[in-house]
Amino acid sequence: MSIIAPKDTPVWVDECRCKACNICVSYCPAGVLAMRDDVHAVLGQMIEVVHPESCIGCTECEIHCPDFAIMVAKRDEFKFAKLTPEAKDRALAVKNNQYRKLA
Ligand code: SF4
Ligand code: SF4
């Protein structure tokens, strides 16, 4: 990746590459990601890292993004969270909300 990892950040996005396909949100088990409305973006939505503190570093988002738009820190560079019931519930709620940010 050409993007430099931001300091103390578990997961980050290159918004120029994101095509708002929702795939990363659908794979995230911890409710870290969601789509926000964005009038300047393709399809009117943009990926957002809503709950970075819940990221478990599973890399599912990075692996499945077809546009190389989302990156995850290396395990030796960041201390990731453990998966909690609250994070699992939030992931389900986001999916049930058409992958949009919860109000
Ligand atoms: S690394 Fe895993 S927990 Fe973190 S944002 Fe990506 S899919 Fe979600
Ligand atoms: S999978 Fe990639 S392109 Fe699709 S919404 Fe996520 S970051 Fe954007």
mmCIF file of C-alpha atoms and ligand atoms in Angstrom:
data_model
loop_
_atom_site.group_PDB
_atom_site.id
_atom_site.type_symbol
_atom_site.label_atom_id
_atom_site.label_comp_id
_atom_site.label_asym_id
_atom_site.label_seq_id
_atom_site.Cartn_x
_atom_site.Cartn_y
_atom_site.Cartn_z
ATOM 1 C CA MET A 1 0.000 0.000 0.000
ATOM 2 C CA SER A 2 1.205 3.479 -0.775
ATOM 3 C CA ILE A 3 -0.674 4.988 2.144
ATOM 4 C CA ILE A 4 1.342 5.410 5.340
ATOM 5 C CA ALA A 5 -0.337 4.006 8.445
ATOM 6 C CA PRO A 6 -1.631 6.853 10.611
ATOM 7 C CA LYS A 7 -0.209 6.702 14.118
ATOM 8 C CA ASP A 8 -2.247 4.890 16.772
ATOM 9 C CA THR A 9 -5.000 3.965 14.313
ATOM 10 C CA PRO A 10 -6.274 0.382 13.934
ATOM 11 C CA VAL A 11 -8.087 0.803 10.623
ATOM 12 C CA TRP A 12 -8.210 3.606 8.088
ATOM 13 C CA VAL A 13 -9.672 4.408 4.701
ATOM 14 C CA ASP A 14 -8.500 5.910 1.421
ATOM 15 C CA GLU A 15 -11.720 7.711 0.529
ATOM 16 C CA CYS A 16 -10.552 8.325 -3.053
ATOM 17 C CA ARG A 17 -10.744 4.580 -3.686
ATOM 18 C CA CYS A 18 -13.953 3.708 -1.850
ATOM 19 C CA LYS A 19 -16.929 2.984 -4.089
ATOM 20 C CA ALA A 20 -19.415 2.539 -1.249
ATOM 21 C CA CYS A 21 -20.070 -1.131 -1.971
ATOM 22 C CA ASN A 22 -20.727 -2.033 1.721
ATOM 23 C CA ILE A 23 -18.638 -5.196 1.517
ATOM 24 C CA CYS A 24 -16.271 -4.268 4.330
ATOM 25 C CA VAL A 25 -19.206 -3.355 6.570
ATOM 26 C CA SER A 26 -20.852 -6.696 5.845
ATOM 27 C CA TYR A 27 -17.713 -8.581 6.947
ATOM 28 C CA CYS A 28 -16.847 -6.537 10.047
ATOM 29 C CA PRO A 29 -17.783 -8.592 13.134
ATOM 30 C CA ALA A 30 -17.330 -5.730 15.567
ATOM 31 C CA GLY A 31 -19.512 -2.910 14.230
ATOM 32 C CA VAL A 32 -16.486 -0.732 13.577
ATOM 33 C CA LEU A 33 -17.533 0.344 10.086
ATOM 34 C CA ALA A 34 -20.646 1.910 8.596
ATOM 35 C CA MET A 35 -21.684 3.990 5.616
ATOM 36 C CA ARG A 36 -22.393 7.680 6.016
ATOM 37 C CA ASP A 37 -24.383 9.832 3.633
ATOM 38 C CA ASP A 38 -22.012 11.965 1.574
ATOM 39 C CA VAL A 39 -23.266 14.114 -1.282
ATOM 40 C CA HIS A 40 -19.774 14.369 -2.765
ATOM 41 C CA ALA A 41 -19.249 10.618 -2.988
ATOM 42 C CA VAL A 42 -20.100 8.061 -5.656
ATOM 43 C CA LEU A 43 -23.541 6.590 -4.861
ATOM 44 C CA GLY A 44 -24.004 9.286 -2.230
ATOM 45 C CA GLN A 45 -22.313 7.303 0.517
ATOM 46 C CA MET A 46 -18.843 6.911 1.990
ATOM 47 C CA ILE A 47 -17.296 4.365 4.326
ATOM 48 C CA GLU A 48 -16.562 5.597 7.838
ATOM 49 C CA VAL A 49 -14.594 4.137 10.722
ATOM 50 C CA VAL A 50 -17.230 4.793 13.345
ATOM 51 C CA HIS A 51 -15.894 2.774 16.292
ATOM 52 C CA PRO A 52 -12.127 2.339 15.946
ATOM 53 C CA GLU A 53 -11.858 1.414 19.621
ATOM 54 C CA SER A 54 -13.741 -1.835 18.865
ATOM 55 C CA CYS A 55 -11.523 -3.034 16.002
ATOM 56 C CA ILE A 56 -10.188 -6.544 16.659
ATOM 57 C CA GLY A 57 -7.704 -6.480 13.793
ATOM 58 C CA CYS A 58 -9.226 -9.446 11.975
ATOM 59 C CA THR A 59 -8.424 -7.817 8.566
ATOM 60 C CA GLU A 60 -11.677 -9.094 7.021
ATOM 61 C CA CYS A 61 -12.406 -5.571 5.718
ATOM 62 C CA GLU A 62 -9.004 -5.198 4.072
ATOM 63 C CA ILE A 63 -9.066 -8.679 2.572
ATOM 64 C CA HIS A 64 -12.510 -8.287 1.010
ATOM 65 C CA CYS A 65 -12.418 -4.676 -0.194
ATOM 66 C CA PRO A 66 -12.306 -4.938 -4.006
ATOM 67 C CA ASP A 67 -10.774 -1.469 -4.309
ATOM 68 C CA PHE A 68 -7.935 -1.636 -1.764
ATOM 69 C CA ALA A 69 -9.571 1.284 0.015
ATOM 70 C CA ILE A 70 -9.349 0.104 3.630
ATOM 71 C CA MET A 71 -6.243 -0.838 5.573
ATOM 72 C CA VAL A 72 -5.626 -2.437 8.964
ATOM 73 C CA ALA A 73 -2.624 -1.894 11.226
ATOM 74 C CA LYS A 74 -0.171 -4.722 11.788
ATOM 75 C CA ARG A 75 -0.536 -6.710 15.006
ATOM 76 C CA ASP A 76 2.860 -5.591 16.247
ATOM 77 C CA GLU A 77 1.966 -1.931 15.657
ATOM 78 C CA PHE A 78 -1.381 -1.715 17.398
ATOM 79 C CA LYS A 79 -3.062 -3.314 20.401
ATOM 80 C CA PHE A 80 -6.479 -4.319 19.087
ATOM 81 C CA ALA A 81 -9.665 -4.743 21.111
ATOM 82 C CA LYS A 82 -11.298 -8.040 22.032
ATOM 83 C CA LEU A 83 -14.665 -8.825 20.483
ATOM 84 C CA THR A 84 -17.416 -7.912 22.968
ATOM 85 C CA PRO A 85 -21.133 -8.753 22.954
ATOM 86 C CA GLU A 86 -21.863 -5.029 22.561
ATOM 87 C CA ALA A 87 -19.679 -4.808 19.465
ATOM 88 C CA LYS A 88 -21.331 -7.917 17.980
ATOM 89 C CA ASP A 89 -24.772 -6.465 18.626
ATOM 90 C CA ARG A 90 -23.765 -3.187 16.989
ATOM 91 C CA ALA A 91 -22.457 -5.036 13.923
ATOM 92 C CA LEU A 92 -25.827 -6.744 13.581
ATOM 93 C CA ALA A 93 -27.705 -3.483 14.069
ATOM 94 C CA VAL A 94 -25.640 -1.770 11.349
ATOM 95 C CA LYS A 95 -26.308 -4.643 8.948
ATOM 96 C CA ASN A 96 -30.017 -4.421 9.710
ATOM 97 C CA ASN A 97 -29.796 -0.683 9.024
ATOM 98 C CA GLN A 98 -28.713 -1.258 5.387
ATOM 99 C CA TYR A 99 -25.071 -0.812 6.460
ATOM 100 C CA ARG A 100 -25.706 2.810 7.400
ATOM 101 C CA LYS A 101 -24.442 4.529 10.498
ATOM 102 C CA LEU A 102 -26.760 4.124 13.448
ATOM 103 C CA ALA A 103 -28.528 7.264 14.598
HETATM 104 S S1 SF4 B 1 -10.099 -5.352 11.022
HETATM 105 FE FE1 SF4 B 1 -11.933 -6.591 11.467
HETATM 106 S S2 SF4 B 1 -12.839 -5.586 13.267
HETATM 107 FE FE2 SF4 B 1 -11.382 -4.108 12.386
HETATM 108 S S3 SF4 B 1 -12.628 -2.850 10.991
HETATM 109 FE FE3 SF4 B 1 -11.764 -4.520 9.758
HETATM 110 S S4 SF4 B 1 -13.334 -6.128 9.747
HETATM 111 FE FE4 SF4 B 1 -13.818 -4.714 11.430
HETATM 112 S S1 SF4 B 2 -15.273 -2.642 0.728
HETATM 113 FE FE1 SF4 B 2 -13.871 -1.004 0.082
HETATM 114 S S2 SF4 B 2 -14.924 0.045 -1.578
HETATM 115 FE FE2 SF4 B 2 -16.463 -1.172 -0.487
HETATM 116 S S3 SF4 B 2 -17.339 0.248 1.048
HETATM 117 FE FE3 SF4 B 2 -15.630 -0.837 2.030
HETATM 118 S S4 SF4 B 2 -13.834 0.508 1.747
HETATM 119 FE FE4 SF4 B 2 -15.419 1.158 0.296
#
